[in-house]
PDB file of C-alpha atoms in Angstrom:
ATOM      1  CA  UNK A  30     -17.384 -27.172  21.621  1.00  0.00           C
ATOM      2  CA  UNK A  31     -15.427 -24.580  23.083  1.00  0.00           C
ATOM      3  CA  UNK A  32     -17.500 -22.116  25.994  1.00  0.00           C
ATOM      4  CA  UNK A  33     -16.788 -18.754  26.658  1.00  0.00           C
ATOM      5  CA  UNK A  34     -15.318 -17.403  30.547  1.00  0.00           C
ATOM      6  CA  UNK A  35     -18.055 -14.315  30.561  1.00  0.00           C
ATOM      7  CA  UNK A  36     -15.432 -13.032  33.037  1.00  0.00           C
ATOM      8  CA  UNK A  37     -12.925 -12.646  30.463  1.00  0.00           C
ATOM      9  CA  UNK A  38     -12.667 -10.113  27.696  1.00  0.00           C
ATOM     10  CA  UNK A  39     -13.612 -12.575  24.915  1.00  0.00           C
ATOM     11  CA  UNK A  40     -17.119 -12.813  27.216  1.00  0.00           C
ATOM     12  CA  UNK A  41     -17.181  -9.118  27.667  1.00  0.00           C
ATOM     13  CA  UNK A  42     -17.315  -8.644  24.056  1.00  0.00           C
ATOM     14  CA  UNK A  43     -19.610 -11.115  23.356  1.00  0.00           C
ATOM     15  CA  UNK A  44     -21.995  -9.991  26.116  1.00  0.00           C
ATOM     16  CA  UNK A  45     -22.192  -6.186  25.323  1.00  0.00           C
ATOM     17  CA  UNK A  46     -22.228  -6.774  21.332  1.00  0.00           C
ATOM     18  CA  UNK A  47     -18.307  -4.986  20.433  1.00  0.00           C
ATOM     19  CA  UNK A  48     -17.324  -6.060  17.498  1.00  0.00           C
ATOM     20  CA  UNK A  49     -13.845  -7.564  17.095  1.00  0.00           C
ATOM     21  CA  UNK A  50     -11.399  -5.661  14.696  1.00  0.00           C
ATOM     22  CA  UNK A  51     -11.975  -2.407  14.238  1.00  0.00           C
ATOM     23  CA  UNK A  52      -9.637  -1.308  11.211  1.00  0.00           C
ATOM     24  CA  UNK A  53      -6.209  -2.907  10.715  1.00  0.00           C
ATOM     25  CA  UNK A  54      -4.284  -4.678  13.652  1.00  0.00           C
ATOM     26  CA  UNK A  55      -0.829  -4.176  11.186  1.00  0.00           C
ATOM     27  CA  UNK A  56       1.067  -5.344   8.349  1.00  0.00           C
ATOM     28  CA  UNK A  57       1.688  -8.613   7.904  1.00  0.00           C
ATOM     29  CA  UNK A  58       3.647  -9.891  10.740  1.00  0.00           C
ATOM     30  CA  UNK A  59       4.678  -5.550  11.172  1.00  0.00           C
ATOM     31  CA  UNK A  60       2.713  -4.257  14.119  1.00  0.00           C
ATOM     32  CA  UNK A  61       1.357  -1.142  13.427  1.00  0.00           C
ATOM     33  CA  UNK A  62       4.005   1.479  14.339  1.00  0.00           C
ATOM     34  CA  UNK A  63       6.826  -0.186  13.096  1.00  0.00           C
ATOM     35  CA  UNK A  64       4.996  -0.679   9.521  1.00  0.00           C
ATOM     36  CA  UNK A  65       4.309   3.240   9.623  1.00  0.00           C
ATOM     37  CA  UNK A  66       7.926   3.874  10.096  1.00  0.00           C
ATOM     38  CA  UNK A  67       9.315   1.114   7.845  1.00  0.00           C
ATOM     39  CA  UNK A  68       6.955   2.592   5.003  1.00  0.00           C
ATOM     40  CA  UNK A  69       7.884   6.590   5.744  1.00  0.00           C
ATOM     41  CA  UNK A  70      11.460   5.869   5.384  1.00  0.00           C
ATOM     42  CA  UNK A  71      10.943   3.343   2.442  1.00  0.00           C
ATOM     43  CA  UNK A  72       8.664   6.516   0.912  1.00  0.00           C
ATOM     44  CA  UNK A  73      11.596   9.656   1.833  1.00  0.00           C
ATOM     45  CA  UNK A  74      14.268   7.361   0.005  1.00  0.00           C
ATOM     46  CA  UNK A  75      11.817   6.764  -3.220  1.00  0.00           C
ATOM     47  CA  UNK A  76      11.312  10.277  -2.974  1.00  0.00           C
ATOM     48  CA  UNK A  77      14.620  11.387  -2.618  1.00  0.00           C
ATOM     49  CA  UNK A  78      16.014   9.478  -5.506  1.00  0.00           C
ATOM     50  CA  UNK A  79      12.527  10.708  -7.660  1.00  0.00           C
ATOM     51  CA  UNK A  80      13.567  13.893  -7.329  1.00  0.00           C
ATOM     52  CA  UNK A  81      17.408  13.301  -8.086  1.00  0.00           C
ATOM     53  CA  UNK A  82      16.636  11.911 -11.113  1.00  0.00           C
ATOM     54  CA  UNK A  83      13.889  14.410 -12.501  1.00  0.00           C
ATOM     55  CA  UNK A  84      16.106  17.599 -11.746  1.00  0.00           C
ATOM     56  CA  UNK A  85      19.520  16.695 -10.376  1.00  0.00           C
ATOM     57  CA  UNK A  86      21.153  13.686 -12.481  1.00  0.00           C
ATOM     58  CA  UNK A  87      22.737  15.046 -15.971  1.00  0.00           C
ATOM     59  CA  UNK A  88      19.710  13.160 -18.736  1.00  0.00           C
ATOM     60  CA  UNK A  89      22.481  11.917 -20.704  1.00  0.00           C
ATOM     61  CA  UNK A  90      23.259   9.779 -17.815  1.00  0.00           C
ATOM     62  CA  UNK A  91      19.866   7.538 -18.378  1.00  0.00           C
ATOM     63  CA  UNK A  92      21.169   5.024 -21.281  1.00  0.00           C
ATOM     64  CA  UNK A  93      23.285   1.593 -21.492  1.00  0.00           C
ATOM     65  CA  UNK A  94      26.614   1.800 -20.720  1.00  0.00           C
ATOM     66  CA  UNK A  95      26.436   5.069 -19.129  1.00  0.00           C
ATOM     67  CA  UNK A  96      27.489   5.792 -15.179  1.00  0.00           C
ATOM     68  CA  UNK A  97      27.830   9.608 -14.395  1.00  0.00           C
ATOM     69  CA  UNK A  98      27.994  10.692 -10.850  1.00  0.00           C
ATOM     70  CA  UNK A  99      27.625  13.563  -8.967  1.00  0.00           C
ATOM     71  CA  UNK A 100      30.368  14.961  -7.496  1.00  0.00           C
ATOM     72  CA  UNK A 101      29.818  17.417  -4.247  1.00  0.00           C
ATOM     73  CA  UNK A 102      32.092  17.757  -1.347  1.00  0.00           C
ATOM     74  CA  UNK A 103      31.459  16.496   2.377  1.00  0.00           C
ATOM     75  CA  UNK A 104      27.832  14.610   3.651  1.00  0.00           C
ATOM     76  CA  UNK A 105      25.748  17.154   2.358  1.00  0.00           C
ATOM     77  CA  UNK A 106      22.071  16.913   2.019  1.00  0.00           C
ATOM     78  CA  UNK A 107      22.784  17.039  -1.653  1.00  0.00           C
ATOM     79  CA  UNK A 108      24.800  14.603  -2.178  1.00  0.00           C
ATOM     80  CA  UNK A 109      23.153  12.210  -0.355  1.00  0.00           C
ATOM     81  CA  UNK A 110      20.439  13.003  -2.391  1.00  0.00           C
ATOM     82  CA  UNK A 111      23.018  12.513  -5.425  1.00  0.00           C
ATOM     83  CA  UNK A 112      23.785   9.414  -4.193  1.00  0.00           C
ATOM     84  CA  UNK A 113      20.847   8.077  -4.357  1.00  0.00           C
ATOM     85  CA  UNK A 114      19.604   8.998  -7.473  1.00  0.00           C
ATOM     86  CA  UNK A 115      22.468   7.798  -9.114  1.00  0.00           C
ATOM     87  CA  UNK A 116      21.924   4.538  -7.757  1.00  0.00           C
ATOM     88  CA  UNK A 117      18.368   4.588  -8.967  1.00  0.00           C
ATOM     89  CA  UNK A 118      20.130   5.398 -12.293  1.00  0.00           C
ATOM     90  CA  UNK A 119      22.059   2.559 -12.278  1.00  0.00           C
ATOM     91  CA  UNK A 120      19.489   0.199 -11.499  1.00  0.00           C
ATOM     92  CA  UNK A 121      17.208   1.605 -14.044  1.00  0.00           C
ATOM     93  CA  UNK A 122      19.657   1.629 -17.001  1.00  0.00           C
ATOM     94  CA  UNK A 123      20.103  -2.079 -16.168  1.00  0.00           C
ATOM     95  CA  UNK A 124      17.205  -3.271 -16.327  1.00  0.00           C
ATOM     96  CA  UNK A 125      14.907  -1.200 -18.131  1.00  0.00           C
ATOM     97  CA  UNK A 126      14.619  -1.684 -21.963  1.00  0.00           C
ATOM     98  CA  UNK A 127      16.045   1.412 -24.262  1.00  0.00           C
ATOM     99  CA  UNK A 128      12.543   2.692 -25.328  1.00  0.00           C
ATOM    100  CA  UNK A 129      12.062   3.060 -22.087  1.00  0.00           C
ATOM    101  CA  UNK A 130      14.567   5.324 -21.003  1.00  0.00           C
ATOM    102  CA  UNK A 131      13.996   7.259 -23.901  1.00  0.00           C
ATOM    103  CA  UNK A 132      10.945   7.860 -22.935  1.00  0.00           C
ATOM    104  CA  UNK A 133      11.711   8.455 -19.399  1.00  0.00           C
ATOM    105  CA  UNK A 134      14.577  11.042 -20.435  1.00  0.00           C
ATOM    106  CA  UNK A 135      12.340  12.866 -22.728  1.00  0.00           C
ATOM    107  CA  UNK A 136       9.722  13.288 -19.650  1.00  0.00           C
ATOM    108  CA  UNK A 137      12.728  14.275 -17.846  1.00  0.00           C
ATOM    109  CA  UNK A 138      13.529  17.094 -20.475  1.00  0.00           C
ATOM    110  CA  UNK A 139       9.880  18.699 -20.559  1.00  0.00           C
ATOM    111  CA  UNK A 140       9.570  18.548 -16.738  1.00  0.00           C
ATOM    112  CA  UNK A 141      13.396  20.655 -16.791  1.00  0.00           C
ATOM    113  CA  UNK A 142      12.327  22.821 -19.864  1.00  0.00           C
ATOM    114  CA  UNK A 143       8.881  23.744 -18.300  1.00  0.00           C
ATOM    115  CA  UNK A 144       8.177  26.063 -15.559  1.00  0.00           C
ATOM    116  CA  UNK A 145       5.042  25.877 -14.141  1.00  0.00           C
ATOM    117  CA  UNK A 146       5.060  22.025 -14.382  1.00  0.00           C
ATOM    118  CA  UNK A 147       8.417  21.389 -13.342  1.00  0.00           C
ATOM    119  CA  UNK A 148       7.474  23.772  -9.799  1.00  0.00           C
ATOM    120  CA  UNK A 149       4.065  21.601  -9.908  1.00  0.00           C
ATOM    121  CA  UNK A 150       5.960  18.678  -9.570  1.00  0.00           C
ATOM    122  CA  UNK A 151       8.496  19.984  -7.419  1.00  0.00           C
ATOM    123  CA  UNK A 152       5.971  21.202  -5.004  1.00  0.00           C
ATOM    124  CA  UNK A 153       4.537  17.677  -4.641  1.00  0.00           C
ATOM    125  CA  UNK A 154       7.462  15.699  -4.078  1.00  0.00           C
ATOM    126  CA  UNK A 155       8.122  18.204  -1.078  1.00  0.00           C
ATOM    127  CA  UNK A 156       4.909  17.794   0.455  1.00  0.00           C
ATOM    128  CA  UNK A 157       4.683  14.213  -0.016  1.00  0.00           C
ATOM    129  CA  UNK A 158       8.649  14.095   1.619  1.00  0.00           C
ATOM    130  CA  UNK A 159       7.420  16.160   4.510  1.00  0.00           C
ATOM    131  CA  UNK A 160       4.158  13.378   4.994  1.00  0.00           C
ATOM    132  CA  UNK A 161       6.809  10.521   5.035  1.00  0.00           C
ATOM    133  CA  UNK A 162       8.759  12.434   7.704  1.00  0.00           C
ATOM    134  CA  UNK A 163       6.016  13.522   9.866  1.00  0.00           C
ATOM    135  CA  UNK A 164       4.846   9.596   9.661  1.00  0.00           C
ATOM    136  CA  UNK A 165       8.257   8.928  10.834  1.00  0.00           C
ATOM    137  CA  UNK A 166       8.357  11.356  13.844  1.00  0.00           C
ATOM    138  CA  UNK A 167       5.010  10.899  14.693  1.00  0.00           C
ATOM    139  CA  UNK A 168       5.622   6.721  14.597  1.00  0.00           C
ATOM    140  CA  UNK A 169       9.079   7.306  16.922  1.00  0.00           C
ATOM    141  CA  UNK A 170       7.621  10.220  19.448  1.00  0.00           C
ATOM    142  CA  UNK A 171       3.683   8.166  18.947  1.00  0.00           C
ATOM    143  CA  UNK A 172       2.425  11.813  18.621  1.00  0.00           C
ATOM    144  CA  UNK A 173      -1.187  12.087  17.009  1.00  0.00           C
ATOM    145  CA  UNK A 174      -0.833  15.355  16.129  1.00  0.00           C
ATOM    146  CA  UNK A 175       2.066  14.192  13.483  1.00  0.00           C
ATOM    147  CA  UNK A 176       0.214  11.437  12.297  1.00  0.00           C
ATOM    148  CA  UNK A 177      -2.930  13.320  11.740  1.00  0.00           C
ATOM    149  CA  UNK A 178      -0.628  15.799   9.678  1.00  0.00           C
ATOM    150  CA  UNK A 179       0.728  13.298   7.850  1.00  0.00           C
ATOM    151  CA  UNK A 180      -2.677  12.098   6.720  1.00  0.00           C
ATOM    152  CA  UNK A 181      -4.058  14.963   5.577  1.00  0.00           C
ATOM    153  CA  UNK A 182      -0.522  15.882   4.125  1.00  0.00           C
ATOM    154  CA  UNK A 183      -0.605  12.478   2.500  1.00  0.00           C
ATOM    155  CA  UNK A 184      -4.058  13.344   0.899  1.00  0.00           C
ATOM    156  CA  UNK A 185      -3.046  16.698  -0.963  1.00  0.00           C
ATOM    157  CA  UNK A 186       0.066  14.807  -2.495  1.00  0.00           C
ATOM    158  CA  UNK A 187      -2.148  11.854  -3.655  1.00  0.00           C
ATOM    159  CA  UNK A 188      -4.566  14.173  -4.880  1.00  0.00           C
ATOM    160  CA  UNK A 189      -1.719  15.992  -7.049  1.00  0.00           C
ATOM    161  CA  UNK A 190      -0.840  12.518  -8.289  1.00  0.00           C
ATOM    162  CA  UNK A 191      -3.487  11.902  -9.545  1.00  0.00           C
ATOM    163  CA  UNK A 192      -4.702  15.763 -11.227  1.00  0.00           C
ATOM    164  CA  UNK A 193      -1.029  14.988 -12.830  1.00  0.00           C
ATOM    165  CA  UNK A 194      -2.177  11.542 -14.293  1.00  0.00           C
ATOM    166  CA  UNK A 195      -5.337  13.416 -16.018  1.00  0.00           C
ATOM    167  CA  UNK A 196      -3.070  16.267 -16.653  1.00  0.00           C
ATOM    168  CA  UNK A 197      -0.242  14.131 -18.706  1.00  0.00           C
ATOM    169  CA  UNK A 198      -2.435  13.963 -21.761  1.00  0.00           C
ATOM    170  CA  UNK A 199      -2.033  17.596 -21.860  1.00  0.00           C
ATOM    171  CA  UNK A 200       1.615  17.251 -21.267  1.00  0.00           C
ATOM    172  CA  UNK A 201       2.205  15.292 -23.605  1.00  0.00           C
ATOM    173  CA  UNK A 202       0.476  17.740 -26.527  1.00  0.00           C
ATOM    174  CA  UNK A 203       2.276  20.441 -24.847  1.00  0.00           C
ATOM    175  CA  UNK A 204       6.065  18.436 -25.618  1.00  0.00           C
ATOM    176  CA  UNK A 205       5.326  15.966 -28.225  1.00  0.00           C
ATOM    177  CA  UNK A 206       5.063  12.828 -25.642  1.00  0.00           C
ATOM    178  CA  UNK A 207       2.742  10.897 -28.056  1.00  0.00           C
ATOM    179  CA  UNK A 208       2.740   7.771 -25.045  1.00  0.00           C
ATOM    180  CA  UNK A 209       1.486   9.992 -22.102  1.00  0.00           C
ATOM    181  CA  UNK A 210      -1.880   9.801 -23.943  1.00  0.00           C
ATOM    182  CA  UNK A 211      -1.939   6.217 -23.995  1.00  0.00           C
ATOM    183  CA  UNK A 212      -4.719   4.988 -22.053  1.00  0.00           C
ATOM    184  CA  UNK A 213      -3.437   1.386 -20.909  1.00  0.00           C
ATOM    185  CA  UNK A 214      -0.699   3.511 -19.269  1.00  0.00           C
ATOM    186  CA  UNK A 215      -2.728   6.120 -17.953  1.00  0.00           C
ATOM    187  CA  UNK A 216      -5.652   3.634 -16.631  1.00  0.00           C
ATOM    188  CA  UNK A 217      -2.535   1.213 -15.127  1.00  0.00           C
ATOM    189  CA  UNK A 218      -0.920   4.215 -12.856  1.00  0.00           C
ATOM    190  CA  UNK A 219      -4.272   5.900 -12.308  1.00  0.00           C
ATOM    191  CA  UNK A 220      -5.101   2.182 -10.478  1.00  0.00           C
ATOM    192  CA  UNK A 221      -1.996   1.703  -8.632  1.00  0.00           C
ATOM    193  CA  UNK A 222      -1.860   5.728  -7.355  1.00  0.00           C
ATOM    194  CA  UNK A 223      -5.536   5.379  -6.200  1.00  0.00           C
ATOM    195  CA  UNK A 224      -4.622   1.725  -4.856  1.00  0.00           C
ATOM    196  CA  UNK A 225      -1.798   2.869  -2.982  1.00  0.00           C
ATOM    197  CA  UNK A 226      -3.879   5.994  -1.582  1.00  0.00           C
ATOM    198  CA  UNK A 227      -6.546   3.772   0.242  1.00  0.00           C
ATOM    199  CA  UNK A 228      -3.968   1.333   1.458  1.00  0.00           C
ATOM    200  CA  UNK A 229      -1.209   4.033   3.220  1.00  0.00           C
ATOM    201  CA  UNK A 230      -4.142   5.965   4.733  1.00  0.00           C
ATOM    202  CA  UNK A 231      -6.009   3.389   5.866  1.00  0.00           C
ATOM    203  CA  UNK A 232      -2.505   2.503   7.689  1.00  0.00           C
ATOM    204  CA  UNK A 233      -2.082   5.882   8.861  1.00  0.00           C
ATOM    205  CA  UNK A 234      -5.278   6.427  10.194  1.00  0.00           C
ATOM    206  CA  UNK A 235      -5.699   3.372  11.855  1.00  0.00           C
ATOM    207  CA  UNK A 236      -2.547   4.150  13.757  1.00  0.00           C
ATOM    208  CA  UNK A 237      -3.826   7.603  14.506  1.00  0.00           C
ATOM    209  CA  UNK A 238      -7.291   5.340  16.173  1.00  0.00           C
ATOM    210  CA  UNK A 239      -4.848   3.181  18.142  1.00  0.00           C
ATOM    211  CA  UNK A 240      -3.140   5.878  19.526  1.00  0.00           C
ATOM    212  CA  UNK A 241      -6.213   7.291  20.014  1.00  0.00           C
ATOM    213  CA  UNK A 242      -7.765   4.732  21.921  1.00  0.00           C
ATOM    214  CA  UNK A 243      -4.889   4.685  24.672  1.00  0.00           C
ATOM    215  CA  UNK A 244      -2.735   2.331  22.890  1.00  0.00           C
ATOM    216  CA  UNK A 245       1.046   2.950  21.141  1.00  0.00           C
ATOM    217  CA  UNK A 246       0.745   0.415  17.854  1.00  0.00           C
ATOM    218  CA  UNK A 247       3.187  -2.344  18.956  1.00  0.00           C
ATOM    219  CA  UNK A 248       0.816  -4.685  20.785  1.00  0.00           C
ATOM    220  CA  UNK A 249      -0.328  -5.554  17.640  1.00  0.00           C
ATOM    221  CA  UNK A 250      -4.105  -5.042  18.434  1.00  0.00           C
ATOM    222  CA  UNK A 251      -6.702  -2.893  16.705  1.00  0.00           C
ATOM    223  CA  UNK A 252      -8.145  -0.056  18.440  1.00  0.00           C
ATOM    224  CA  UNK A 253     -11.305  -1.482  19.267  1.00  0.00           C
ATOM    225  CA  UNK A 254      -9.749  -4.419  20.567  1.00  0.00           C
ATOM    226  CA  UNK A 255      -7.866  -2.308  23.217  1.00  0.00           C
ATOM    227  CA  UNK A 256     -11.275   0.015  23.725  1.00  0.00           C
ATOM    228  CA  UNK A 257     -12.939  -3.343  24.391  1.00  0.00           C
ATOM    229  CA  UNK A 258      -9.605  -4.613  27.042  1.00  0.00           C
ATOM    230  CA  UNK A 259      -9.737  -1.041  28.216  1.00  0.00           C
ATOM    231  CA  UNK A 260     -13.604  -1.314  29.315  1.00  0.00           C
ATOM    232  CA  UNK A 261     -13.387  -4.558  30.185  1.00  0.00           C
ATOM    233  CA  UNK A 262     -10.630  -3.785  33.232  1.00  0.00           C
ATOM    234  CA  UNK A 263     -12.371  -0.765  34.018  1.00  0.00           C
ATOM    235  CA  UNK A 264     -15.812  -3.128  34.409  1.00  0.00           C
ATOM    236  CA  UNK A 265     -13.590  -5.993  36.283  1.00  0.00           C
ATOM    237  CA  UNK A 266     -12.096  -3.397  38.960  1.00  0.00           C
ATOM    238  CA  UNK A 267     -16.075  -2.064  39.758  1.00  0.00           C
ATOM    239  CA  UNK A 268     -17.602  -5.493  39.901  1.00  0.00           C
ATOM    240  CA  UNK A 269     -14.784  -6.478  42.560  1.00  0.00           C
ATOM    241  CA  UNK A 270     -15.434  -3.462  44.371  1.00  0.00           C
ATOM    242  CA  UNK A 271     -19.149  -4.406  44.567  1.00  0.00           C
ATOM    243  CA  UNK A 272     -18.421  -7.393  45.771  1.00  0.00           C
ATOM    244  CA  UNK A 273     -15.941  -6.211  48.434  1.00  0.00           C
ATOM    245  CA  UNK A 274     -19.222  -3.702  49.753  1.00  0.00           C
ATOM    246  CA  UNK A 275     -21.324  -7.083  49.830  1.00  0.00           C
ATOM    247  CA  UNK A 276     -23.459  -6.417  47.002  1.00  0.00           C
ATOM    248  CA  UNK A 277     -24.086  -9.373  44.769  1.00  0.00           C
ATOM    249  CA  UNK A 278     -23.039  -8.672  41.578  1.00  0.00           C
ATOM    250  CA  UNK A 279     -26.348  -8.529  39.173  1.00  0.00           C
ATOM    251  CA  UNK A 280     -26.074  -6.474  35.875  1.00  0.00           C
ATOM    252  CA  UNK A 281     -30.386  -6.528  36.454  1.00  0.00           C
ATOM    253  CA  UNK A 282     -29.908  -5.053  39.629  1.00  0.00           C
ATOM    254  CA  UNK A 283     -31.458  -1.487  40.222  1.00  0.00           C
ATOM    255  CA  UNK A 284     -30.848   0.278  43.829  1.00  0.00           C
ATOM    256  CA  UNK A 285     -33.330   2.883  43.085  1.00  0.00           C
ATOM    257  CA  UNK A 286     -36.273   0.195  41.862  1.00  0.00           C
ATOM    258  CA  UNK A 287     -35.512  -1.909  45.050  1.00  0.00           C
ATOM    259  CA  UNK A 288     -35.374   1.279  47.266  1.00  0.00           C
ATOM    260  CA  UNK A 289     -39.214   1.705  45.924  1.00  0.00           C
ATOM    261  CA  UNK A 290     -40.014  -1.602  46.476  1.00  0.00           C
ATOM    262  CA  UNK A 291     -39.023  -1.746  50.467  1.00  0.00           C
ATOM    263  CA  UNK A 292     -40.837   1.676  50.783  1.00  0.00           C
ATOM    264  CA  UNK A 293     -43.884   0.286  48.992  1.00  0.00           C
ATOM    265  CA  UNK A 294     -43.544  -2.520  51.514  1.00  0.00           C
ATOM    266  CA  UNK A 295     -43.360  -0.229  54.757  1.00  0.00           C
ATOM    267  CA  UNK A 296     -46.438   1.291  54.192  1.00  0.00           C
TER     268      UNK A 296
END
């Protein structure tokens, strides 16, 4: 059986009752920053190419055997944009069956063909765009402010995702998309939106906390695990000043109680 050095930080905790943990420590073998900033720029690409391919790539391009591209001159931001949503083209003409790049094209069409939902949706991927770049920033520069943005940022886009998952039934009325009312489909991405909203927050904000706490997410700790290391040093540095003064350390010992006592004992 293992014992416990109640000098150390594993005694500390023990001793006054923290708990270990305290929200996530990181992602899988990812510490904490460098998950943040791997998933913001994995998100601004996704995005990127989403919004290629709902208002950028010609629709007759989705299909077998078909490979438009979009020409533009020099590194633009469009083209890069292009670029990448011609790629996401690619892979989905591939590998996705025909029925369901019918399907996709025809959501395509209504989204193009409608206003107000087509600047709904537009609107969205923007503000989810700017979350995955303030993530990014705020991972790089470890700036709470940013990643505080980001969540709440984060929030309003997921919360758009998922008034647009009870609003496709509509949608589909509205253009003749019998399959946006199917409720497998519906149930399936109303699951993995929600699924994906507690996990990326629950990342973001317990970056923000480790921040917070005085750390800068690549120690791979949580931030009550560095609160804990944090009050343990400061609790180390005063008990070796007591001793230095002479005063035998006693976490029972009271100078105003014993002050009382030696006065009680004069009289």
């Amino acid at each position: 059986m293992t014992t416990i050095d109640m000098d150390s930080v594993e005694g500390f905790q023990l001793k006054h009752g923290s708990l270990i943990g305290g929200a996530r420590k990181g992602c899988l073998c990812l510490s904490l920053r460098l998950a943040v900033l791997l998933q913001g720029l994995i998100s601004v690409i996704l995005l990127l190419s989403l919004t290629s391919i709902l208002f950028l790539i010609p629709i007759n391009s989705l299909g077998p055997a078909q490979k438009e591209t979009i020409t533009s001159s020099g590194y633009s931001f469009l083209l890069i944009r292009g670029s990448l949503g011609q790629y996401a083209v690619d892979i989905m003409n591939r590998y996705l069956p025909q029925s369901s790049l019918i399907a996709i094209s025809e959501v395509i069409s209504s989204l193009r063909s409608s206003g107000t939902e087509g600047k709904f949706v537009i609107f969205m991927l923007h503000v989810s765009i700017l979350s995955s770049l303030a993530s990014i920033f705020g991972a790089i520069g470890k700036s709470m402010g940013l990643i505080k943005f980001s969540i709440f940022s984060f929030m309003a886009s997921q919360a758009f995702s998922i008034f647009g998952v009870f609003y496709a039934p509509t949608l589909g009325k509205v253009h003749g998309l019998q399959f946006l009312s199917n409720p497998v489909l519906l149930l399936t991405t109303l699951t993995i939106v929600i699924f994906y909203t507690m996990w990326y927050s629950h990342l973001l904000y317990s970056f923000y906390k480790v921040l917070r706490a005085g750390g800068n997410g690549g120690e791979y700790l949580s931030y009550r695990e560095i609160i804990d290391r944090r009050n343990f040093l400061r609790w180390k540095t005063w008990k070796e000043r007591e001793l230095e003064r002479g005063s035998p350390y006693n976490p029972s010992f009271s100078r105003s109680s014993e002050k009382d006592r030696l006065l009680k004992s004069s009289r």
